[in-house]
Coordinates of C-alpha atoms in Angstrom, one line a residue:
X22 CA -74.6 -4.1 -144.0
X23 CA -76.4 -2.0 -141.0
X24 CA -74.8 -5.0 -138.7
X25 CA -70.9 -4.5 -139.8
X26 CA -71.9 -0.5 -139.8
X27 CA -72.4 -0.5 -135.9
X28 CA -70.0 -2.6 -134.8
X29 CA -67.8 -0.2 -136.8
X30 CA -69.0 2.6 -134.5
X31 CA -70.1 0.9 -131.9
X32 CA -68.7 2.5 -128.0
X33 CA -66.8 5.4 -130.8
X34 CA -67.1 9.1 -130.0
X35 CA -66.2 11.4 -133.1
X36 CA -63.6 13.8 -131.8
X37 CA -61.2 15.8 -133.7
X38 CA -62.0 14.5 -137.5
X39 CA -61.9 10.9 -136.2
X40 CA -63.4 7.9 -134.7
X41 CA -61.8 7.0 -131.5
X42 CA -63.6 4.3 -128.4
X43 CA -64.9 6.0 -126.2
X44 CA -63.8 5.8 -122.4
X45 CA -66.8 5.5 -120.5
X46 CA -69.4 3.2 -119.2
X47 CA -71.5 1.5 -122.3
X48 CA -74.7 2.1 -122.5
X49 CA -77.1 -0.2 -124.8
X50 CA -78.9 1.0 -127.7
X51 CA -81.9 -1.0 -128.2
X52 CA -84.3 -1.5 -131.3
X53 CA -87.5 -0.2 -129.9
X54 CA -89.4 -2.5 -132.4
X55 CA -88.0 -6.2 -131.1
X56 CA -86.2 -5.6 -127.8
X57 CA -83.4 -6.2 -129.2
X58 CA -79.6 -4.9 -128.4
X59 CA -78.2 -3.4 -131.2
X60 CA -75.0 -1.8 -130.0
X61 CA -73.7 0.6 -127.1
X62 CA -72.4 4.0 -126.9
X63 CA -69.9 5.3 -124.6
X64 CA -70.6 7.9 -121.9
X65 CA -68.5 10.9 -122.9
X66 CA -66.2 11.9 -120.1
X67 CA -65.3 15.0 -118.8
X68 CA -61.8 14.7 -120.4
X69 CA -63.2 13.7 -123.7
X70 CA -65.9 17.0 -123.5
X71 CA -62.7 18.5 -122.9
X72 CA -60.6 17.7 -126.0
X73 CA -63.9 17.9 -128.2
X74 CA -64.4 21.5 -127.4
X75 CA -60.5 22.2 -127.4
X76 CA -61.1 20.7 -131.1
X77 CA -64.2 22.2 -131.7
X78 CA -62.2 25.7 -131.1
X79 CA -59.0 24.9 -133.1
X80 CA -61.7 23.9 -136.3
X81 CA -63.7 26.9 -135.9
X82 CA -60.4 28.9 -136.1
X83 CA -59.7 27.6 -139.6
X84 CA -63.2 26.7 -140.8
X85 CA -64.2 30.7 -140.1
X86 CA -61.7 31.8 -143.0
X87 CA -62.4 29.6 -145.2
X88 CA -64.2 31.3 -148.1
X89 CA -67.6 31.0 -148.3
X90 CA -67.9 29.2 -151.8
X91 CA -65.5 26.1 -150.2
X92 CA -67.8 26.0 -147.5
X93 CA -70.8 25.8 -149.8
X94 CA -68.7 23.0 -151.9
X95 CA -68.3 20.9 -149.0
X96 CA -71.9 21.0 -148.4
X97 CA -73.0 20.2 -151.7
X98 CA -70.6 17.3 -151.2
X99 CA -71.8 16.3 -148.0
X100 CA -75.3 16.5 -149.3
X101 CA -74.1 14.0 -152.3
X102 CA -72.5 11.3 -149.7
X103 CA -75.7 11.6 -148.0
X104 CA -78.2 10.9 -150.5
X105 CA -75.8 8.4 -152.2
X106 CA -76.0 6.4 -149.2
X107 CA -79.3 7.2 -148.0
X108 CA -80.9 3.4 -148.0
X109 CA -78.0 1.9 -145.5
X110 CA -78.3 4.9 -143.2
X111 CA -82.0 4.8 -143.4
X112 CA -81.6 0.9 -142.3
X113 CA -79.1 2.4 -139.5
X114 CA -82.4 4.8 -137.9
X115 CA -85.0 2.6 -138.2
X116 CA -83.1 -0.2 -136.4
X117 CA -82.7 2.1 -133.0
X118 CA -85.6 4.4 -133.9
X119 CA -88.6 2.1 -135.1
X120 CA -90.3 4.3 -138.1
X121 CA -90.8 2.0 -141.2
X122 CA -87.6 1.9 -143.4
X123 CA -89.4 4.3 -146.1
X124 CA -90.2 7.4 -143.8
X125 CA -86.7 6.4 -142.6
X126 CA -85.0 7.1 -146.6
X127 CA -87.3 9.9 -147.1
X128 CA -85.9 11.7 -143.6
X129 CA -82.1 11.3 -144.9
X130 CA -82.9 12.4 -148.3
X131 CA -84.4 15.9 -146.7
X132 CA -80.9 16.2 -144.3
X133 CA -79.2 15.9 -147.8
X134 CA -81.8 18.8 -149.0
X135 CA -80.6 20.6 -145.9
X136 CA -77.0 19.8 -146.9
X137 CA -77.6 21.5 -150.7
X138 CA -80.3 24.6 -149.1
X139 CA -77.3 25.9 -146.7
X140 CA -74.6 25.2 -149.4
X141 CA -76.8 27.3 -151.1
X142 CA -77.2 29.9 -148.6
X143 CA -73.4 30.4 -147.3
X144 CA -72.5 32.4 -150.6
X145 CA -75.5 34.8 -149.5
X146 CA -74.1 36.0 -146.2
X147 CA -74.8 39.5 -147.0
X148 CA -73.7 42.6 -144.7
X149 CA -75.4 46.2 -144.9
X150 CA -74.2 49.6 -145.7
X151 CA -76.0 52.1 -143.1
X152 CA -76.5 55.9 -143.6
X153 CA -75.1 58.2 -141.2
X154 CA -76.7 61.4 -139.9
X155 CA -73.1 63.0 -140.1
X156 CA -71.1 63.4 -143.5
X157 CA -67.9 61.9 -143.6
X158 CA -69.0 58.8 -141.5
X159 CA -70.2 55.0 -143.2
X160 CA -71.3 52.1 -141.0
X161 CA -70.9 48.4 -142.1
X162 CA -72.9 45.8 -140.9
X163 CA -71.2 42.6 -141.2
X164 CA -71.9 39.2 -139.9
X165 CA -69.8 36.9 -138.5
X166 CA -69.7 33.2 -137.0
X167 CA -70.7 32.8 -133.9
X168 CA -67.8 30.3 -132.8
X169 CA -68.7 27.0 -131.5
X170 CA -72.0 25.4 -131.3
X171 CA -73.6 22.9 -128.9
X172 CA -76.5 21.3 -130.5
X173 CA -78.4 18.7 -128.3
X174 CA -80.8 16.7 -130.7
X175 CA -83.5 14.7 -130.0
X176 CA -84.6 10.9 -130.9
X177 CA -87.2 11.6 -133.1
X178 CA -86.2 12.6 -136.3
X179 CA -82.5 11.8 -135.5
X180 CA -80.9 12.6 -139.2
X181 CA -83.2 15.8 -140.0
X182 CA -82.9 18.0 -136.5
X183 CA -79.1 17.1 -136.3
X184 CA -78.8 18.6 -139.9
X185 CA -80.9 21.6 -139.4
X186 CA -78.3 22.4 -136.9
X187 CA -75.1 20.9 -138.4
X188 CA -75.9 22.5 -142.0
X189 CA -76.5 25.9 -140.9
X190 CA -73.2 26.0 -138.5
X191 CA -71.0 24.7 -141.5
X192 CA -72.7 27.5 -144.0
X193 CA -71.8 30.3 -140.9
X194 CA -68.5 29.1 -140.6
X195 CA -69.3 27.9 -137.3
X196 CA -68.0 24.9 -135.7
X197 CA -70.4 22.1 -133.8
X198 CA -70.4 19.4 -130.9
X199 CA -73.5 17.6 -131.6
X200 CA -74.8 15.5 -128.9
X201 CA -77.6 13.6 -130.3
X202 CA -80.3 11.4 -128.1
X203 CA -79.1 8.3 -126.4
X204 CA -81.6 6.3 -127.6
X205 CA -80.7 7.3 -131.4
X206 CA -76.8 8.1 -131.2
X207 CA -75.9 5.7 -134.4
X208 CA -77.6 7.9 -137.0
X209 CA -75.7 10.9 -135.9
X210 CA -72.6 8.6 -136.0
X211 CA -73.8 7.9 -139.2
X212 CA -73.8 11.4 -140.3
X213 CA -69.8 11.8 -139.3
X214 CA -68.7 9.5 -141.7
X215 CA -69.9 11.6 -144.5
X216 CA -68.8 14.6 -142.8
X217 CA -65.5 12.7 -142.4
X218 CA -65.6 11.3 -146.1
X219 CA -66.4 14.6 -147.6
X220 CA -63.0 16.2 -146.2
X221 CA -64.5 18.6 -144.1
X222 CA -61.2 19.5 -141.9
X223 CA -60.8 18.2 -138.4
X224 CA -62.6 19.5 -135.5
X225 CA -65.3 21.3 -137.1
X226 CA -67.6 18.4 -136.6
X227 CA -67.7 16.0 -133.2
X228 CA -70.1 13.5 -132.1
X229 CA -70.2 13.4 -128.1
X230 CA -72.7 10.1 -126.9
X231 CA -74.4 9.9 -123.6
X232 CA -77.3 10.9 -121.3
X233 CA -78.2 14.5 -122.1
X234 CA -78.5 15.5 -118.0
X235 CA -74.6 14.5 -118.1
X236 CA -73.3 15.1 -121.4
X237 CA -75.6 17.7 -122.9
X238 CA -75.5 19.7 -119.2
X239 CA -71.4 19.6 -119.7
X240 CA -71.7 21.3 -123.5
X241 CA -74.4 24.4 -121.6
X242 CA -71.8 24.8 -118.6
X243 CA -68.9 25.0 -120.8
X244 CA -67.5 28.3 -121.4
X245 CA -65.9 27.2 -124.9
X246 CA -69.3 26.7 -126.4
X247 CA -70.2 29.6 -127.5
X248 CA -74.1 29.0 -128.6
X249 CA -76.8 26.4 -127.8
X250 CA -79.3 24.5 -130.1
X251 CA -81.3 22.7 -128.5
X252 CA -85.0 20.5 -130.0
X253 CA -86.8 19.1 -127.0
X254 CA -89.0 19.6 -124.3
X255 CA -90.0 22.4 -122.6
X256 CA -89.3 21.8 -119.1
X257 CA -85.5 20.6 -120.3
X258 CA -85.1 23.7 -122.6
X259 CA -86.4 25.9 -119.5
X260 CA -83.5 24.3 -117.4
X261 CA -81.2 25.0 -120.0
X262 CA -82.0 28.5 -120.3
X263 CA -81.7 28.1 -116.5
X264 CA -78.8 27.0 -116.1
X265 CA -76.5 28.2 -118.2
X266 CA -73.6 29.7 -116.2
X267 CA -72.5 32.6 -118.5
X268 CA -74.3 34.3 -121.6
X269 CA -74.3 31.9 -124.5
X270 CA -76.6 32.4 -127.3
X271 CA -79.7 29.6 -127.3
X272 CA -81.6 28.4 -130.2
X273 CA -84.6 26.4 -128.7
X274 CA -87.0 24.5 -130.6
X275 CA -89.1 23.1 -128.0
X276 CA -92.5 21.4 -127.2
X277 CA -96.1 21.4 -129.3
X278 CA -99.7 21.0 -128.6
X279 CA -101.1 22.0 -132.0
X280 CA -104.8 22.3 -132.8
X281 CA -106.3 21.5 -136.3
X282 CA -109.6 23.5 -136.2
X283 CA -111.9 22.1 -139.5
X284 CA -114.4 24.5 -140.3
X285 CA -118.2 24.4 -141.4
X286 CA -116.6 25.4 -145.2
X287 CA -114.5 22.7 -145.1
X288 CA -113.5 19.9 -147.8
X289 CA -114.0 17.0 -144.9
X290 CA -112.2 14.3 -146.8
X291 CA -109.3 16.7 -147.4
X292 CA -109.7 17.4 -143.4
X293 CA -109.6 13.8 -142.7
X294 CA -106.7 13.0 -144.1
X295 CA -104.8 15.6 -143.1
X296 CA -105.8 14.8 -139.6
X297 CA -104.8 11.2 -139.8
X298 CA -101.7 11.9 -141.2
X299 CA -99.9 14.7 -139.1
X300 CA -101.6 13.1 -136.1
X301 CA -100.3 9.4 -136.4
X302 CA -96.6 9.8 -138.7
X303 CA -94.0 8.7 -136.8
X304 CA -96.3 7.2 -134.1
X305 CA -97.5 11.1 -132.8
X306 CA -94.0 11.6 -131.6
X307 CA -93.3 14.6 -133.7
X308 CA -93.5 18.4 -132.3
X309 CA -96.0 19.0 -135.1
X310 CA -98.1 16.4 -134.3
X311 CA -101.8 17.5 -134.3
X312 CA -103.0 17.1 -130.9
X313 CA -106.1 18.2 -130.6
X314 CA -109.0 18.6 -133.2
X315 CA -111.9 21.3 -133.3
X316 CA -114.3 20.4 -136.2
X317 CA -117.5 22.9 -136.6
X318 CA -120.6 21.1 -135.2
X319 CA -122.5 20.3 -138.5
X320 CA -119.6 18.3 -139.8
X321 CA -118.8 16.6 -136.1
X322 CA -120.0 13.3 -136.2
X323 CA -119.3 12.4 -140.1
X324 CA -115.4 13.6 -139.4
X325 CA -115.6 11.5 -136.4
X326 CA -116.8 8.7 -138.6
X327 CA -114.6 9.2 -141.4
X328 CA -111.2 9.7 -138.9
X329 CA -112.0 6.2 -137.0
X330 CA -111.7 4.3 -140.2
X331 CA -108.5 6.3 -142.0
X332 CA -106.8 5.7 -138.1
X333 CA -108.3 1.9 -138.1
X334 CA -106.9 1.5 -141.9
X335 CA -103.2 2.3 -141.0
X336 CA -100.6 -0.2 -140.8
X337 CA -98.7 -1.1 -138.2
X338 CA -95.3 -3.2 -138.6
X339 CA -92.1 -3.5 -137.8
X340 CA -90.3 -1.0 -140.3
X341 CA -87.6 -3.3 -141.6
X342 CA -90.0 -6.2 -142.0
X343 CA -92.4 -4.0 -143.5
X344 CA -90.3 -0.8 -145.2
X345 CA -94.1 0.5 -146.1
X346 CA -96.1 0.2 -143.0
X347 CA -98.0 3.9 -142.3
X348 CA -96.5 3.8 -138.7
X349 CA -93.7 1.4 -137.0
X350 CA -92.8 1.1 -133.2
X351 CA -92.4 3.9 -131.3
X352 CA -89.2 4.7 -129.6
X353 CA -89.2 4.1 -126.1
X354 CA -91.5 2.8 -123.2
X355 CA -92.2 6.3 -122.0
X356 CA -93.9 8.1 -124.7
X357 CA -95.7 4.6 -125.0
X358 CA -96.7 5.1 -121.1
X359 CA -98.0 9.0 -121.6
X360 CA -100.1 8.2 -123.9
X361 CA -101.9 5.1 -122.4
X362 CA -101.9 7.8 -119.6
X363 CA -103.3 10.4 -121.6
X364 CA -106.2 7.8 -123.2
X365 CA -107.0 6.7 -119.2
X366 CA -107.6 10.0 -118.4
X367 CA -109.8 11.1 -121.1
X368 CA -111.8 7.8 -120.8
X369 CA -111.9 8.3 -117.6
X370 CA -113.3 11.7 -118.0
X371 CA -116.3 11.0 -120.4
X372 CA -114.6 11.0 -123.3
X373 CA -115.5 8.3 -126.4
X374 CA -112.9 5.8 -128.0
X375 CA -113.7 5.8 -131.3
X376 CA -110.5 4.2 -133.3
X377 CA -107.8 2.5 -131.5
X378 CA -107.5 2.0 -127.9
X379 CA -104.6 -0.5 -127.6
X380 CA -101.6 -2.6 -128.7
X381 CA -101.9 -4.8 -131.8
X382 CA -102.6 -8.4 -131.5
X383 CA -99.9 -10.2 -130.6
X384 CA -97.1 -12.4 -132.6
X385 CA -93.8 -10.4 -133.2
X386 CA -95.0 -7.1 -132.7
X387 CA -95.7 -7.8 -128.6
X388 CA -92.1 -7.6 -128.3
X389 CA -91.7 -3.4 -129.3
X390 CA -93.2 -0.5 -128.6
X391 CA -96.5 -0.2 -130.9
X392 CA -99.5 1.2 -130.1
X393 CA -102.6 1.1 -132.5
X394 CA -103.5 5.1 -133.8
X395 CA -106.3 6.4 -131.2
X396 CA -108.9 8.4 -131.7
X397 CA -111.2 10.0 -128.4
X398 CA -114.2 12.2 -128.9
X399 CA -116.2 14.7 -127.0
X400 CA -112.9 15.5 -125.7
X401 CA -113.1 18.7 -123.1
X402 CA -110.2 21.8 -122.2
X403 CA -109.3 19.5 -118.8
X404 CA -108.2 16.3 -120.5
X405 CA -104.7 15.7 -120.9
X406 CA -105.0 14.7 -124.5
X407 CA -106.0 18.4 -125.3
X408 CA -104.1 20.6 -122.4
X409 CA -101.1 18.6 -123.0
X410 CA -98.2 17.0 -124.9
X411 CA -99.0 13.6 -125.8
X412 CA -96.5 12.7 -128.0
X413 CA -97.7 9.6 -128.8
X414 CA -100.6 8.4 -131.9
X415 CA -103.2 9.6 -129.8
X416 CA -105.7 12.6 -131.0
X417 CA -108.6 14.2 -129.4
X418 CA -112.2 15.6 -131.0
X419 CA -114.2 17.9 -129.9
X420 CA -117.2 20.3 -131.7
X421 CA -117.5 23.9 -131.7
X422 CA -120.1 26.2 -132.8
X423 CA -118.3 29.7 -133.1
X424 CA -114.9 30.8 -135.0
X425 CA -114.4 32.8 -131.7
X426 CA -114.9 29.9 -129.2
X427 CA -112.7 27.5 -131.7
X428 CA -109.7 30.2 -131.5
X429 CA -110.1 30.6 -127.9
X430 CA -109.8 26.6 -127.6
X431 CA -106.8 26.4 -130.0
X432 CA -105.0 29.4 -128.4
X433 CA -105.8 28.2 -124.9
X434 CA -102.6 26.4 -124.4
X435 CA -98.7 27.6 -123.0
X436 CA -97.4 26.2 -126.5
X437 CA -97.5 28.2 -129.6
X438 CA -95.3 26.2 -132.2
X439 CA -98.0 24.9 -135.1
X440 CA -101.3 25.2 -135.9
X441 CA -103.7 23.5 -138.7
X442 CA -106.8 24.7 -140.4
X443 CA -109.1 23.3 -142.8
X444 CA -111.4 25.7 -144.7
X445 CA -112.6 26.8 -148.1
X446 CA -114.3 30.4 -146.8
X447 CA -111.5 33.2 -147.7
X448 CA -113.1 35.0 -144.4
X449 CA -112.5 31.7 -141.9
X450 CA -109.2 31.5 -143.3
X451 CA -107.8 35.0 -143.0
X452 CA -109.5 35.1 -139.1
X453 CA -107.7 31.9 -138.0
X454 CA -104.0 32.9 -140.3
X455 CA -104.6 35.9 -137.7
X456 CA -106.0 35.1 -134.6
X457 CA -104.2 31.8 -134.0
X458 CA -101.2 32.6 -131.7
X459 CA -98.4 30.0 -133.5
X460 CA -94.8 30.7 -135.5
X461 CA -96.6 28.3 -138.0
X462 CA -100.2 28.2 -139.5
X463 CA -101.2 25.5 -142.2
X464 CA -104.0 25.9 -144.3
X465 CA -105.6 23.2 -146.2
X466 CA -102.5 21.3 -146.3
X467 CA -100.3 19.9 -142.8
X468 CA -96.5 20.2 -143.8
X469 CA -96.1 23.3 -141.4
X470 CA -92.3 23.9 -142.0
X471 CA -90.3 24.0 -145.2
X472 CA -86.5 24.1 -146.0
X473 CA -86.6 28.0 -147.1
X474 CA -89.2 29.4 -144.7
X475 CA -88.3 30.2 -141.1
X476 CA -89.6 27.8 -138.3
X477 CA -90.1 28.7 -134.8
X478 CA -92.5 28.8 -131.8
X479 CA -94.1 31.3 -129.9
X480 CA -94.2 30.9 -125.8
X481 CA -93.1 27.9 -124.1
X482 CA -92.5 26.2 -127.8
X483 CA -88.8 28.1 -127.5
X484 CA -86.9 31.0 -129.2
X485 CA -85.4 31.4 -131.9
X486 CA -85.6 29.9 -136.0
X487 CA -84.6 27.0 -138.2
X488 CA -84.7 27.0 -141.3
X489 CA -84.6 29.1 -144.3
X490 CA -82.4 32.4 -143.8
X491 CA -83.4 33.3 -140.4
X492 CA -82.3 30.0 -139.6
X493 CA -78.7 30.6 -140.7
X494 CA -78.4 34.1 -139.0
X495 CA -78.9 32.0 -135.8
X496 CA -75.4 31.5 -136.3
X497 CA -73.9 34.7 -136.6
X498 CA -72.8 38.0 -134.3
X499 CA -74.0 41.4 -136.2
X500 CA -70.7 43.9 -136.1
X501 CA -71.3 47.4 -136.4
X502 CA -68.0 49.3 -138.3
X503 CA -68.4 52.8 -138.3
X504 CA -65.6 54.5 -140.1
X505 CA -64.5 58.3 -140.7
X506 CA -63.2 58.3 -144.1
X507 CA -63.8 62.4 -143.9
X508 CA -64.7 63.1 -147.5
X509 CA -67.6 65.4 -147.4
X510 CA -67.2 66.3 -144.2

C-alpha cells in the first residue's frame, strides 16, 4: 500500500546505503489534487550534508573500480526492481505530484528504460589512441569518472529527471547526492529502495530532502561535490552557475518557451493533435511544453477551430480516482497562479479565449490544483503567454504569412531548448530543421527527446546533454597519456 510506503519513509533521508530519520524541521508534503497531507520530509542539516558527501566520496572510491560489466549488471537489475514495481511507485508520484496514475506507470517504466540504456552504455566507455607528429611517442585518451555528483531535480517528472542523472553517474562510475524537489521528495525515496534492494554498495546513492535554496545551495558550495546537474529554471540555474564557490563541472537543463510553427503544407489534424498533446500533458508543466503556436494564415481559423474542441474534450480528474484522465492536478499553487497571470494578461491585451478559461466545476476537484486546458488566439510577441514561460495548460495562437516572419517569431525568444513543426513540403521542413535556433527540432511528430539521442538547450535553456552518449560523457574527465615507448624513434 502507497499509505504503509510513506510512513515507511516518511521524515527519512537516505545516507550511506540506508534509511535513517532525518534531524531537521518537517516539512509537509501535500497531494496537490485534494489538499491533503500525505507525509513530511526532513530538512537536511548541515551535519547530515556533511556525512552524505563524506559517504558519497568513500562510495565513489570503490564504485570507480568496479568493472564496467558489474556496473552494467547492477543497472539492469535496478531497471528490473523498477519496472517490477512500477504500479506502487506510480501510486507513490501521483499522490504528491497530481498527473493521472497512468502517465504516472508510464514515467517509471521509462526511468527503468533509463536503468537498461546506461547498463547498456557503461561497457562502451571507449578511450582513443591519438597519432603523434614525433615517432616513438603514443597518446591515450581515456575517460574517467568525474567523482561525486550533485544532482538537484525538479517536481515535474520526479522518477524520469532523477534517473537521467542517477543512471548515467552509476554507468561512469560516478557517485550521486540527489536532492530531488520538495514538493515530490517520496518518489526519489522511492527510487532508493530499489537502489538499496539491488545491492548497489553503500554511499554511492543518497537521498538529501529539503528546500533547494538551503539544501540544494549546500551540495553547489561544497567542495566534495565534484559536478552539478541541475533541471530547472533559468534564473535558479543562472544563480547556480553564479554562485558556485570553486570550479565544479555543471550540467544544466533549464527553462523552455518552445514554438510549434504549422505550415500552409500541413496535415492539420496531425497538427492539432500534436498541439493539444505536448501543450496540455502533465498540465503544461513540462520544459517541452509547446508554448506558443504559429499556424500559416490559410489554415488559422480551422486550427483554431479544431484545437478549442481537442482542448475542450480532455479530461480532467483526480489521477488516482481516474488512473486515465488526459490531465490531473497540477502541482502547486504557483504554476497555477502564472498562468491565470499569463491568461489575464493576454486577455487583457486583445487576445481571444477560445478553449478553457478557468477551473472545472466544482465537487471534489475545487479542493486541488486543476485548471481547465486554455487556448488564446490572436496572440502578439508582447504577451506573456508567447515571450514567456508559462508552465502551466495554457497555449497561445497566432497567424503568419511568411516562413521568414514565422522563424523570426519562433526564434525571438532567450530560450532555445525545443521546437515543433508541422509540414508536408520537403523545402518548409529543411528551412525550419535549419533556421530554428533549438538543441531539439520535431518534425511532424512532438516527442522531442529520446533515450539514445542527446538532449540539450541552446542559450538561457542551459549547457550541457542528457541522454544518449553525450549524456554519459557528462560524467567523465578526458586524460591525455602521452608515452615514449622509443621504438621508431
Amino acid at each position: 500500500m502507497t499509505e504503509a510506503m510513506l510512513s515507511q519513509i516518511s521524515g527519512k533521508l537516505f545516507i550511506n546505503g540506508e534509511f535513517i530519520e532525518g534531524a531537521g524541521e518537517r516539512i509537509d508534503v501535500v497531494n496537490p489534487a485534494r489538499g491533503t497531507v500525505i507525509g513530511q520530509i526532513a530538512a537536511t542539516s548541515p551535519d547530515e550534508i556533511e556525512t552524505a558527501v563524506k559517504s558519497a566520496r568513500a562510495g565513489f572510491r570503490v564504485w570507480s573500480r568496479v568493472p564496467a560489466k558489474l556496473r552494467a549488471n547492477s543497472l539492469h537489475k535496478l531497471g528490473d526492481l523498477i519496472a517490477a514495481d512500477a504500479p506502487r511507485m506510480a501510486r507513490i508520484m501521483t499522490s504528491e505530484q497530481g498527473k493521472p496514475l497512468n502517465e504516472a506507470k508510464g514515467e517509471i517504466l521509462k526511468l527503468a528504460e533509463a536503468c537498461h540504456f546506461y547498463g547498456e552504455e557503461a561497457v562502451r566507455i571507449l578511450g582513443e589512441i591519438v597519432p603523434n607528429d614525433q615517432n616513438g611517442f603514443q597518446s591515450q585518451v581515456v575517460r574517467e569518472p568525474i567523482g561525486v555528483v550533485g544532482a538537484i531535480t525538479p517536481w515535474n517528472y520526479p522518477a524520469e529527471l532523477v534517473g537521467w542523472k542517477l543512471c548515467a553517474s552509476l554507468a561512469a562510475g560516478c557517485a550521486i547526492i540527489v536532492k530531488p524537489a520538495e514538493l515530490t521528495p517520496f518518489t526519489a525515496l522511492a527510487i532508493a529502495e530499489k537502489v538499496k534492494d539491488a545491492g548497489i554498495p553503500a554511499g554511492v546513492v543518497n537521498v538529501v530532502t529539503g528546500k533547494g535554496s538551503i539544501v540544494g545551495q549546500a551540495l553547489v558550495d561544497h567542495p566534495g561535490v565534484d559536478k552539478i546537474a541541475f533541471t530547472g529554471s533559468s534564473a535558479v540555474g543562472l544563480h547556480i552557475q553564479r554562485s558556485c564557490p570553486s570550479v565544479k563541472r555543471l550540467s544544466l537543463e533549464l527553462g523552455g518557451n518552445c514554438p510549434l510553427v504549422v505550415t500552409a503544407s500541413a496535415n492539420i489534424g496531425a497538427a492539432v493533435k500534436g498541439a493539444a498533446r505536448r501543450s496540455f500533458r502533465n498540465m503544461g508543466q513540462i520544459c517541452i511544453a509547446i508554448n506558443r503556436i504559429y499556424v500559416a494564415r490559410p489554415l488559422y481559423e480551422e486550427f483554431l477551430e479544431k484545437l478549442a474542441k481537442a482542448a475542450n474534450a480532455l479530461t480532467i480528474g483526480d489521477g488516482l480516482d481516474n488512473p486515465a484522465a488526459d490531465v490531473g492536478s497540477m502541482a502547486s499553487a504557483d504554476p497555477l497562479r502564472k498562468t491565470r497571470e499569463h491568461l489575464a494578461d493576454a486577455l487583457e491585451k486583445g487576445a481571444r479565449l477560445v478553449a478553457g478559461g478557468d477551473a472545472p466545476d466544482g465537487g471534489a476537484l475545487s479542493k486541488g490544483f486543476f485548471f481547465r486546458p486554455t487556448v488564446v488566439a490572436d496572440c502578439t510577441q508582447d504577451m506573456k503567454v508567447m515571450s514567456e514561460e508559462t508552465f502551466g495548460p495554457l497555449v497561445g495562437v497566432a497567424p503568419f504569412d511568411t516562413l521568414e516572419e514565422a522563424v523570426e517569431r519562433a526564434n525571438d525568444t532567450p530560450y532555445g531548448l525545443a521546437s515543433y513543426v508541422y509540414a508536408r513540403d520537403l523545402q518548409e521542413i529543411y528551412t525550419l530543421s535549419a533556421e530554428l535556433d533549438y538543441g531539439n527540432v520535431a518534425i511532424n511528430n512532438v516527442d522531442a527527446g529520446i533515450m539514445n539521442a542527446p538532449y540539450g538547450g541552446r542559450k538561457q535553456s542551459g549547457i550541457g546533454y542528457e541522454h544518449g552518449r553525450e549524456g554519459l560523457l557528462e560524467y567523465f574527465n578526458f586524460k591525455h597519456v602521452r608515452l615514449f615507448h622509443g621504438v621508431g624513434a
